[in-house]
CSV table of C-alpha atoms in Angstrom, one decimal:
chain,number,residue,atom,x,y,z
A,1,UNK,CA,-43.3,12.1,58.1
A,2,UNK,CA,-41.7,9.5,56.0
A,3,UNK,CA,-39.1,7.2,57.6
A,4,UNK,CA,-37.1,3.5,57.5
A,5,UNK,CA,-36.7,1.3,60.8
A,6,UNK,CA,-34.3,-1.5,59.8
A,7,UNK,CA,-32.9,-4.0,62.2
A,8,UNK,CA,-29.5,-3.3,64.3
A,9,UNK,CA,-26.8,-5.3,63.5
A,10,UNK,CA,-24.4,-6.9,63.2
A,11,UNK,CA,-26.0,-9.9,61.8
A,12,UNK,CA,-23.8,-13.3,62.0
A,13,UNK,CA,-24.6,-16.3,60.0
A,14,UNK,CA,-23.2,-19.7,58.9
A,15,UNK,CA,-23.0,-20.5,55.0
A,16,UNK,CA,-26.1,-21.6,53.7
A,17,UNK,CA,-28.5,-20.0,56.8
A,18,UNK,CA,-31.7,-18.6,56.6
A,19,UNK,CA,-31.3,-15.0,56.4
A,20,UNK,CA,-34.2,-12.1,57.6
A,21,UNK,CA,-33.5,-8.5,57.7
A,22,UNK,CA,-36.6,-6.7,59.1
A,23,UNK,CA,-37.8,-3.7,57.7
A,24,UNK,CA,-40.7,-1.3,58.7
A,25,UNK,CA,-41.4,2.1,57.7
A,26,UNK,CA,-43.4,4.9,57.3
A,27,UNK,CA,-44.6,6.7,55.0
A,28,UNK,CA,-47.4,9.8,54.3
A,29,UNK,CA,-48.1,8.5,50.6
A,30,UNK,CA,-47.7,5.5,48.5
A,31,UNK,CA,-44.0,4.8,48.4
A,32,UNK,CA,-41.3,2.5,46.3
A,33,UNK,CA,-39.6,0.3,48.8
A,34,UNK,CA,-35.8,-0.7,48.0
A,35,UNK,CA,-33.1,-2.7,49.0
A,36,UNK,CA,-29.6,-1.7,48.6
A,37,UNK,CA,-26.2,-3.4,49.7
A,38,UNK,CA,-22.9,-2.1,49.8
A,39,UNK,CA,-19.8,-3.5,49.8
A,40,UNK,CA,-16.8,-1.9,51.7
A,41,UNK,CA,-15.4,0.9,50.1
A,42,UNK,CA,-18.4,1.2,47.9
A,43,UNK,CA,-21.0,2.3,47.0
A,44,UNK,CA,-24.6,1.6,47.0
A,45,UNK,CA,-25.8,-1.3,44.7
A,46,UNK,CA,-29.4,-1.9,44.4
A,47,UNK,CA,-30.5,-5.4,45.2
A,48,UNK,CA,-34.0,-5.3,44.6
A,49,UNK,CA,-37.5,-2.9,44.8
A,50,UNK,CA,-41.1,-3.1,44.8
A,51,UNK,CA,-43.4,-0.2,43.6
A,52,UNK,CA,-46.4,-1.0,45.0
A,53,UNK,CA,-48.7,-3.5,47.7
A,54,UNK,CA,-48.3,-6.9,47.4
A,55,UNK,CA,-45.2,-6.8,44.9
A,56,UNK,CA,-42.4,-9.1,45.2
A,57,UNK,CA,-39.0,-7.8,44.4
A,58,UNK,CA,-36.5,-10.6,44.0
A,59,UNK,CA,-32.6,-11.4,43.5
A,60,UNK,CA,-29.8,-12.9,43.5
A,61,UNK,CA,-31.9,-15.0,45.5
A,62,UNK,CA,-33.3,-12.5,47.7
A,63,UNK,CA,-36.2,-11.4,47.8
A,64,UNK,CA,-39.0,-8.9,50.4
A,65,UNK,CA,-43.1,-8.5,49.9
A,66,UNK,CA,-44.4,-5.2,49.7
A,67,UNK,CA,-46.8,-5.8,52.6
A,68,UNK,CA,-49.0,-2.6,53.0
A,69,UNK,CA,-51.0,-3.6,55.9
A,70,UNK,CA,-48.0,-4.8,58.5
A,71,UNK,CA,-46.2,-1.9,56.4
A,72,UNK,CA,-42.9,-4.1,55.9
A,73,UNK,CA,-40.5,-5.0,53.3
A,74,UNK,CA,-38.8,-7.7,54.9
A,75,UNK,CA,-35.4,-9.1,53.2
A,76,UNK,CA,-35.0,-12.7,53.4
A,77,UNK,CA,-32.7,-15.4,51.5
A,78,UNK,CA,-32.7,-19.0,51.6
A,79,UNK,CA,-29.1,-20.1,51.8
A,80,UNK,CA,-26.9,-17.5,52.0
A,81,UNK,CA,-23.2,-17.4,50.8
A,82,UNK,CA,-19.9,-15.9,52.4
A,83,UNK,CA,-20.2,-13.5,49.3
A,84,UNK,CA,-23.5,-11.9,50.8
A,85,UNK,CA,-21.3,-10.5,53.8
A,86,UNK,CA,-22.0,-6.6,53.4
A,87,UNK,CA,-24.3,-4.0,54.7
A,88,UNK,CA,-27.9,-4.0,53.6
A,89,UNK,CA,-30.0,-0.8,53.4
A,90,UNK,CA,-33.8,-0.5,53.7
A,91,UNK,CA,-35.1,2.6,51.7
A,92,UNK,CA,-38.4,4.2,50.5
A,93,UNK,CA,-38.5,6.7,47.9
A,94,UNK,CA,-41.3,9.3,48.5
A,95,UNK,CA,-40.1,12.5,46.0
A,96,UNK,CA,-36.7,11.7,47.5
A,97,UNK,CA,-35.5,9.1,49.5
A,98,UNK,CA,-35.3,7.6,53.0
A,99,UNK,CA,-32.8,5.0,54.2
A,100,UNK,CA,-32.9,3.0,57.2
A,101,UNK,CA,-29.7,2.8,59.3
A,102,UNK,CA,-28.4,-0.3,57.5
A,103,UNK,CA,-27.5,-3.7,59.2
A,104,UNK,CA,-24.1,-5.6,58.4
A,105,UNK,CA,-24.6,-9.1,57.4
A,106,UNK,CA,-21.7,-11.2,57.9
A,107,UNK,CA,-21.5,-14.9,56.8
A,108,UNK,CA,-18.6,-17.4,58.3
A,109,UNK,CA,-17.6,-20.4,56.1
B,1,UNK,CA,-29.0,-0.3,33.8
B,2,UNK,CA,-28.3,3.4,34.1
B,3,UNK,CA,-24.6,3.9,35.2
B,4,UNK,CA,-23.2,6.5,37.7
B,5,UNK,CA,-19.7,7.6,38.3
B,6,UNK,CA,-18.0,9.8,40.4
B,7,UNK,CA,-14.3,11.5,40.3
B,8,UNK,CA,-12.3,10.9,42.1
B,9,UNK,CA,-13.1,8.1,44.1
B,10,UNK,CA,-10.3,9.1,46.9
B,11,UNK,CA,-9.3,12.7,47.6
B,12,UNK,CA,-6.8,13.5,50.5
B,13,UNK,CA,-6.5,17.3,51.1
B,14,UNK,CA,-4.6,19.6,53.4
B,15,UNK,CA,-7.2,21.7,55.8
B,16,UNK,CA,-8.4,25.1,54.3
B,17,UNK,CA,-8.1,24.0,51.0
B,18,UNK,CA,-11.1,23.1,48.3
B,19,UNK,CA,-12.1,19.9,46.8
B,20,UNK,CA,-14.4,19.1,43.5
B,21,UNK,CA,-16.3,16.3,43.2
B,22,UNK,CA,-17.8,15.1,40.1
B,23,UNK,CA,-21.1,13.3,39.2
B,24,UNK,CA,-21.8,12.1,35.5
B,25,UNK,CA,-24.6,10.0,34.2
B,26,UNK,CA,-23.1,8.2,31.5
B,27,UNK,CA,-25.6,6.7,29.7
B,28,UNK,CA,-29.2,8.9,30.8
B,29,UNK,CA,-30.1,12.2,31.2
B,30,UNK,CA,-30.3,13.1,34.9
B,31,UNK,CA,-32.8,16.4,35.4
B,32,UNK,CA,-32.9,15.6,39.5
B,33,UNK,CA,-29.1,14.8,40.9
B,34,UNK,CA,-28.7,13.9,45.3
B,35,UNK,CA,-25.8,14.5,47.4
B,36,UNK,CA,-25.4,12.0,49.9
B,37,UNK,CA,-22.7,12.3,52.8
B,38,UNK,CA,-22.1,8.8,54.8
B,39,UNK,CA,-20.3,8.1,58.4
B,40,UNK,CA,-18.3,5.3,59.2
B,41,UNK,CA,-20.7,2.7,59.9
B,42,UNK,CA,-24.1,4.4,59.6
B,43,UNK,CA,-26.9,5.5,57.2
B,44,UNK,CA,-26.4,7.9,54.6
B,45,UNK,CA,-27.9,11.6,55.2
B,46,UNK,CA,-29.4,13.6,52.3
B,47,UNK,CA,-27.4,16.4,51.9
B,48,UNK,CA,-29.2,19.0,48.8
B,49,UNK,CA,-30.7,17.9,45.5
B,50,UNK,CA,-30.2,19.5,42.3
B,51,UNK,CA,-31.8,20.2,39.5
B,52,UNK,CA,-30.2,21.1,36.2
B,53,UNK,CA,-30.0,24.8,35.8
B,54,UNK,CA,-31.5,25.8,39.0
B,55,UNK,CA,-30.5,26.3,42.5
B,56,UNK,CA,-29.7,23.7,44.9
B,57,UNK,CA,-31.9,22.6,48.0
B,58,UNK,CA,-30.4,21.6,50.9
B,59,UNK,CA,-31.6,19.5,53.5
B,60,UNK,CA,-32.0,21.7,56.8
B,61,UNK,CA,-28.6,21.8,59.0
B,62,UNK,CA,-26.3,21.6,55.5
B,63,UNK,CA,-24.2,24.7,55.2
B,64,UNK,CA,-24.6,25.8,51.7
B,65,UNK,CA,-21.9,28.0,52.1
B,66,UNK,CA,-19.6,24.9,53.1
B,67,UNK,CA,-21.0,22.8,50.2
B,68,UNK,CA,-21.5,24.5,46.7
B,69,UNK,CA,-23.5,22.3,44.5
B,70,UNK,CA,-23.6,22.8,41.0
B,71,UNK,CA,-26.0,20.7,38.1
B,72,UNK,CA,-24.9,22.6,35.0
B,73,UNK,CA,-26.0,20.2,32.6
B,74,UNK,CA,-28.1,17.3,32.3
B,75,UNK,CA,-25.3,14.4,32.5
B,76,UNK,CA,-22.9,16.3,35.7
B,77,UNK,CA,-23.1,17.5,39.2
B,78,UNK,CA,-20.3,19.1,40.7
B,79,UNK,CA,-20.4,19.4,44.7
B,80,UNK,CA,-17.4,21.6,46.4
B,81,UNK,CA,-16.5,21.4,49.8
B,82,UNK,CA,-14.8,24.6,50.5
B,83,UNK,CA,-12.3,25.3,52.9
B,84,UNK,CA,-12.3,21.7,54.1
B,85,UNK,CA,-11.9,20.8,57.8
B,86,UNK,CA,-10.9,17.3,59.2
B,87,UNK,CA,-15.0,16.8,60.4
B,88,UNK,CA,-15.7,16.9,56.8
B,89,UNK,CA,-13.8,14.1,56.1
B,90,UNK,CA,-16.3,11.6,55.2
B,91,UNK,CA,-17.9,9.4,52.1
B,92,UNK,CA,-19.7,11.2,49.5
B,93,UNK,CA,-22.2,9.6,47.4
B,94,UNK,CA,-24.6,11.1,44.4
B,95,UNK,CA,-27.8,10.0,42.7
B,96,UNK,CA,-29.4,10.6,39.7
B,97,UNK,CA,-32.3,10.3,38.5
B,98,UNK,CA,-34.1,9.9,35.1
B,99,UNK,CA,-37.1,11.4,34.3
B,100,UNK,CA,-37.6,10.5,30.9
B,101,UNK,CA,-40.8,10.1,30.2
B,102,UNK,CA,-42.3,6.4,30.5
B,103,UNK,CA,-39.4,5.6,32.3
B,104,UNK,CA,-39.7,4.8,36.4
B,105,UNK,CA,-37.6,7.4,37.8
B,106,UNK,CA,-35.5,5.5,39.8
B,107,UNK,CA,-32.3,6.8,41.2
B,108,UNK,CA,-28.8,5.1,40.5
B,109,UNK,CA,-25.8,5.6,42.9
B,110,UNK,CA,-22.5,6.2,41.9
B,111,UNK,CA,-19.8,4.1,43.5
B,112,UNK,CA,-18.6,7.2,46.1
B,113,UNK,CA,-15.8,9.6,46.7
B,114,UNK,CA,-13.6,9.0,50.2
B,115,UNK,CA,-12.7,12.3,51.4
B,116,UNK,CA,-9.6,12.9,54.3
B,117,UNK,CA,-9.0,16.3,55.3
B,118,UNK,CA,-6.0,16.3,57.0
């Protein structure tokens, strides 16, 4: 079957860290991969996506490979900011989609 | 980009009583709307999709007696929870998704509806 394995949280970081959210999944076909963050109180709000091996989605200064053969989708950001502080949700679409479990990100000053 | 909204974004209701929630793509024409429900802290879980004129599917363990879904037209989805219970407290979130053609059919979220049965 189709599913998303995301890193637990919480994930704690100083302003300007390296950040890596790990993502694998699974997947009988040829998915999309996403990434989605939400705020509290809010909704979902999509960060970035790749449709397809080797693709690169990117911003905001994120960005994650489509990487077929280790079947990742790693998230990963330079220098993050206190701003960033929110959960982050791994997801492939396959007719409908699949989310990982999410992983909270939070950033101290 | 393709815009979502839901209404309302809070609802507080007594138990036993019925709630509507709305889902409108404002700008696109949605043929394929989701139902998400989400916990405190965890993932969200695919409740039914919709498609516009036709009968909802709903993912296995959702009581679609509990939870009327209804995609009337091509721009609104309507869930209902009926005779709400404090477990069904929760968020709600919808998707749509556009399947014009030539378009990646991507789905958009709305921003969510809090639910508190009380």
């Amino acid at each position: 079957g189709n599913s998303v394995t995301q890193m637990e949280g919480p994930v704690t970081l100083s302003e300007e860290a390296f950040l890596t959210i790990n993502c694998t999944y699974t997947a009988t076909g040829y998915p999309s991969l996403f990434w989605y963050v939400q705020y509290p109180g809010e909704g979902l709000q999509l960060l970035l996506k790749a449709t397809k091996a080797d693709d690169k989605g990117s911003n905001k200064g994120f960005e994650a490979t489509y990487r077929k053969e280790t079947t990742s989708f790693h998230l990963e950001k330079g220098s993050v900011q206190v701003s960033d502080s929110a959960v982050y949700f791994c997801a492939l679409d396959f007719n409908k989609f699949y989310f990982g479990s999410g992983t909270k990100l939070n950033v101290k000053p | 980009g393709a815009v979502v909204s839901q209404h309302p974004s809070w609802v507080i209701c007594k138990s036993g009583t019925s709630v509507k929630i709305e889902c409108r793509s404002l700008d696109f024409q949605a043929t394929t709307m989701f139902w998400y429900r989400q916990f405190p802290k965890q993932s969200l879980m695919l409740m039914a999709t919709s498609n516009e004129g036709s009968k909802a599917t709903y993912e296995q363990g959702v009581e679609k007696d509990k939870f009327l879904i209804n995609h009337a037209s091509l721009t609104l989805s309507t869930l209902t929870v009926t005779s709400a219970h404090p477990e069904d407290s929760s968020f709600y979130i919808c998707s749509a998704r556009d399947h014009r053609e030539g378009i990646y059919n991507e789905q958009f979220f709305g921003p969510g509806t809090r639910l508190t049965v009380l």
